[in-house]
């Protein structure tokens, strides 16, 4: 364990290593954390002892470690556990950024704990940390009714989605930055409620525009 009196936080971006996966839906966690790292001037480098790429930066008075596990999605937990143990980071000070098929494309949800929701990366992290009480930021990649789930998450984005992707990644990185400095309940009340309201407004608009038979 590294001795450090400053507060340490760990941000984990989930994805699969390799160029063939770089622009797939399952790698949006990588994308968000890479964007966040660039914004605070942090650079990733290979760290074999942590089974992934690591970067270090500072946000306010907080030392922030960033991890991109390179163990493939369903084996992410060991990389997270090794990193957390070495730097003495509590589970509550870990934020995992992951994709979520149960959330509309581009929507975001942040929570301080919870289940895996069928996400293999989150399942493995929970197994290795021995707790569900770590923070997670889930970015929606749609869609709930897709037949071939594996094919969907490993697929690229369509034209419409690509046009929105940069803004979605930037917004995700902004939420990550807020997490480093603000109480998570405050962020939840802002991000989760606002996006839920936005979705409901869109649904109401669609209903209003549907011709009556």
Short mmCIF file of C-alpha atoms in Angstrom, two decimals:
data_model
loop_
_atom_site.label_atom_id
_atom_site.label_comp_id
_atom_site.label_asym_id
_atom_site.label_seq_id
_atom_site.Cartn_x
_atom_site.Cartn_y
_atom_site.Cartn_z
CA UNK A 1 0.00 0.00 0.00
CA UNK A 2 1.22 3.50 -0.85
CA UNK A 3 1.43 5.84 2.14
CA UNK A 4 -0.38 9.08 1.36
CA UNK A 5 -2.15 11.48 3.68
CA UNK A 6 -4.15 13.12 0.87
CA UNK A 7 -7.59 11.80 -0.01
CA UNK A 8 -7.34 9.22 -2.78
CA UNK A 9 -10.15 8.42 -5.20
CA UNK A 10 -10.25 5.84 -7.96
CA UNK A 11 -12.13 6.21 -11.24
CA UNK A 12 -12.49 3.08 -13.36
CA UNK A 13 -13.53 3.10 -17.01
CA UNK A 14 -14.86 -0.25 -18.19
CA UNK A 15 -14.29 -1.59 -21.67
CA UNK A 16 -12.40 -4.16 -23.68
CA UNK A 17 -8.77 -3.65 -24.79
CA UNK A 18 -7.81 -3.73 -28.45
CA UNK A 19 -8.43 -1.53 -31.47
CA UNK A 20 -11.32 -3.70 -32.65
CA UNK A 21 -13.32 -2.71 -29.56
CA UNK A 22 -12.28 0.95 -29.33
CA UNK A 23 -15.46 2.46 -30.78
CA UNK A 24 -18.00 -0.08 -29.59
CA UNK A 25 -20.87 0.54 -27.16
CA UNK A 26 -19.31 -1.60 -24.42
CA UNK A 27 -16.32 0.77 -24.34
CA UNK A 28 -18.13 3.99 -23.51
CA UNK A 29 -16.73 3.72 -19.96
CA UNK A 30 -13.22 3.86 -21.42
CA UNK A 31 -14.19 6.87 -23.56
CA UNK A 32 -15.60 8.89 -20.67
CA UNK A 33 -12.63 8.29 -18.36
CA UNK A 34 -10.12 9.00 -21.14
CA UNK A 35 -11.86 12.32 -21.80
CA UNK A 36 -11.87 13.18 -18.10
CA UNK A 37 -8.16 12.35 -17.82
CA UNK A 38 -7.33 14.57 -20.79
CA UNK A 39 -9.26 17.47 -19.25
CA UNK A 40 -7.24 17.34 -16.02
CA UNK A 41 -3.94 16.84 -17.84
CA UNK A 42 -3.41 13.19 -16.86
CA UNK A 43 -1.74 10.66 -19.15
CA UNK A 44 -2.32 6.92 -19.16
CA UNK A 45 0.50 4.40 -19.15
CA UNK A 46 0.67 0.64 -18.95
CA UNK A 47 0.84 -0.74 -15.41
CA UNK A 48 1.11 -4.51 -15.53
CA UNK A 49 0.93 -4.83 -11.73
CA UNK A 50 -2.56 -3.28 -11.89
CA UNK A 51 -3.60 -5.22 -15.00
CA UNK A 52 -4.39 -2.12 -16.98
CA UNK A 53 -3.56 1.45 -17.90
CA UNK A 54 -3.21 3.98 -15.08
CA UNK A 55 -3.20 7.75 -14.85
CA UNK A 56 -2.93 10.17 -11.93
CA UNK A 57 -4.26 13.68 -11.54
CA UNK A 58 -5.51 16.20 -9.02
CA UNK A 59 -8.98 17.72 -8.73
CA UNK A 60 -9.14 20.35 -6.01
CA UNK A 61 -7.48 18.77 -2.97
CA UNK A 62 -8.15 15.21 -4.13
CA UNK A 63 -5.64 12.86 -5.71
CA UNK A 64 -7.42 10.99 -8.47
CA UNK A 65 -6.25 7.65 -9.86
CA UNK A 66 -7.75 6.51 -13.14
CA UNK A 67 -7.79 2.89 -14.26
CA UNK A 68 -8.67 1.26 -17.57
CA UNK A 69 -8.57 -2.51 -16.90
CA UNK A 70 -7.12 -4.54 -19.76
CA UNK A 71 -8.40 -7.89 -18.55
CA UNK A 72 -11.52 -7.80 -20.74
CA UNK A 73 -14.85 -6.72 -19.36
CA UNK A 74 -15.89 -9.80 -17.37
CA UNK A 75 -12.54 -9.94 -15.52
CA UNK A 76 -12.33 -6.29 -14.48
CA UNK A 77 -12.60 -6.96 -10.75
CA UNK A 78 -9.06 -8.12 -10.09
CA UNK A 79 -7.59 -4.95 -11.62
CA UNK A 80 -9.86 -2.79 -9.48
CA UNK A 81 -9.07 -4.74 -6.31
CA UNK A 82 -5.30 -4.65 -6.88
CA UNK A 83 -5.37 -0.90 -7.47
CA UNK A 84 -7.64 -0.13 -4.52
CA UNK A 85 -5.58 -2.27 -2.16
CA UNK A 86 -2.25 -0.76 -3.23
CA UNK A 87 -3.37 2.84 -2.83
CA UNK A 88 -5.57 2.19 0.21
CA UNK A 89 -8.74 3.40 -1.48
CA UNK A 90 -12.07 2.58 0.16
CA UNK A 91 -14.90 1.15 -1.93
CA UNK A 92 -16.99 4.28 -1.31
CA UNK A 93 -14.23 6.32 -2.99
CA UNK A 94 -14.34 4.27 -6.19
CA UNK A 95 -16.39 5.36 -9.21
CA UNK A 96 -16.92 2.85 -12.00
CA UNK A 97 -18.08 4.20 -15.37
CA UNK A 98 -19.90 1.60 -17.46
CA UNK A 99 -22.38 1.18 -20.29
CA UNK A 100 -25.97 0.17 -19.62
CA UNK A 101 -28.42 -1.36 -22.08
CA UNK A 102 -31.38 -0.66 -19.78
CA UNK A 103 -30.96 3.11 -20.11
CA UNK A 104 -31.88 5.13 -23.18
CA UNK A 105 -28.95 6.07 -25.40
CA UNK A 106 -27.03 9.03 -24.02
CA UNK A 107 -28.83 9.18 -20.68
CA UNK A 108 -26.75 8.91 -17.49
CA UNK A 109 -27.43 7.59 -14.00
CA UNK A 110 -25.12 7.84 -10.99
CA UNK A 111 -25.54 5.96 -7.72
CA UNK A 112 -23.42 5.28 -4.60
CA UNK A 113 -24.17 1.52 -4.65
CA UNK A 114 -26.39 -1.08 -6.24
CA UNK A 115 -26.64 -4.30 -8.18
CA UNK A 116 -24.86 -5.17 -11.40
CA UNK A 117 -28.00 -5.09 -13.54
CA UNK A 118 -26.66 -7.95 -15.63
CA UNK A 119 -23.41 -6.12 -16.42
CA UNK A 120 -20.54 -8.64 -16.29
CA UNK A 121 -17.91 -6.04 -15.48
CA UNK A 122 -19.85 -4.76 -12.47
CA UNK A 123 -20.55 -8.33 -11.36
CA UNK A 124 -16.83 -9.12 -11.28
CA UNK A 125 -15.94 -5.89 -9.49
CA UNK A 126 -18.55 -6.61 -6.82
CA UNK A 127 -17.17 -10.14 -6.43
CA UNK A 128 -13.58 -8.95 -5.92
CA UNK A 129 -14.38 -5.96 -3.72
CA UNK A 130 -16.83 -8.01 -1.67
CA UNK A 131 -19.34 -5.17 -1.60
CA UNK A 132 -21.88 -3.35 -3.77
CA UNK A 133 -21.12 -0.07 -1.99
CA UNK A 134 -18.97 1.54 -4.66
CA UNK A 135 -20.20 4.34 -6.90
CA UNK A 136 -21.19 3.72 -10.47
CA UNK A 137 -21.94 6.05 -13.37
CA UNK A 138 -23.95 4.24 -16.03
CA UNK A 139 -24.17 5.63 -19.54
CA UNK A 140 -27.12 4.44 -21.62
CA UNK A 141 -26.34 2.67 -24.86
CA UNK A 142 -29.93 1.39 -25.53
CA UNK A 143 -31.84 -0.66 -26.22
CA UNK A 144 -33.86 -2.71 -23.80
CA UNK A 145 -35.44 -5.00 -26.37
CA UNK A 146 -32.43 -5.85 -28.49
CA UNK A 147 -32.44 -9.56 -29.26
CA UNK A 148 -28.70 -10.26 -29.50
CA UNK A 149 -27.35 -8.54 -26.38
CA UNK A 150 -23.73 -9.59 -26.94
CA UNK A 151 -23.83 -8.45 -30.54
CA UNK A 152 -25.42 -5.16 -29.50
CA UNK A 153 -22.90 -4.15 -26.85
CA UNK A 154 -19.96 -5.08 -29.09
CA UNK A 155 -21.36 -3.22 -32.09
CA UNK A 156 -20.44 0.24 -33.27
CA UNK A 157 -22.66 3.30 -33.10
CA UNK A 158 -25.04 4.19 -35.92
CA UNK A 159 -24.88 7.50 -37.77
CA UNK A 160 -27.32 9.33 -35.49
CA UNK A 161 -25.56 8.08 -32.37
CA UNK A 162 -22.13 9.07 -33.69
CA UNK A 163 -23.37 12.62 -34.10
CA UNK A 164 -24.26 12.73 -30.41
CA UNK A 165 -21.40 10.63 -29.03
CA UNK A 166 -18.84 13.40 -28.44
CA UNK A 167 -21.33 15.44 -26.40
CA UNK A 168 -22.36 12.37 -24.40
CA UNK A 169 -18.73 11.58 -23.54
CA UNK A 170 -18.06 15.20 -22.55
CA UNK A 171 -21.16 15.27 -20.34
CA UNK A 172 -20.06 12.00 -18.72
CA UNK A 173 -16.60 13.41 -18.02
CA UNK A 174 -18.20 16.47 -16.42
CA UNK A 175 -20.20 14.21 -14.09
CA UNK A 176 -16.98 12.41 -13.16
CA UNK A 177 -15.33 15.72 -12.31
CA UNK A 178 -18.29 16.68 -10.15
CA UNK A 179 -18.06 13.35 -8.33
CA UNK A 180 -14.51 14.22 -7.29
CA UNK A 181 -15.66 17.40 -5.58
CA UNK A 182 -19.35 17.15 -4.67
CA UNK A 183 -21.61 15.01 -2.55
CA UNK A 184 -23.03 12.19 -4.67
CA UNK A 185 -26.58 12.80 -3.45
CA UNK A 186 -26.40 16.34 -4.82
CA UNK A 187 -25.21 15.00 -8.18
CA UNK A 188 -27.93 12.33 -8.21
CA UNK A 189 -30.62 14.92 -7.52
CA UNK A 190 -29.31 16.96 -10.42
CA UNK A 191 -28.29 14.40 -13.05
CA UNK A 192 -30.74 11.55 -12.41
CA UNK A 193 -33.83 13.69 -11.82
CA UNK A 194 -33.08 16.07 -14.67
CA UNK A 195 -32.57 13.27 -17.19
CA UNK A 196 -35.65 11.40 -15.99
CA UNK A 197 -37.66 14.58 -16.46
CA UNK A 198 -36.19 15.06 -19.93
CA UNK A 199 -37.15 11.50 -20.94
CA UNK A 200 -40.69 11.95 -19.64
CA UNK A 201 -41.04 15.22 -21.56
CA UNK A 202 -39.95 13.50 -24.77
CA UNK A 203 -42.43 10.68 -24.20
CA UNK A 204 -45.24 13.16 -23.53
CA UNK A 205 -44.33 15.10 -26.67
CA UNK A 206 -44.44 11.92 -28.76
CA UNK A 207 -47.87 11.07 -27.34
CA UNK A 208 -49.16 14.57 -28.14
CA UNK A 209 -47.88 14.29 -31.71
CA UNK A 210 -49.44 10.86 -32.31
CA UNK A 211 -52.54 11.29 -34.49
CA UNK A 212 -55.77 10.19 -32.84
CA UNK A 213 -57.59 7.43 -34.67
#
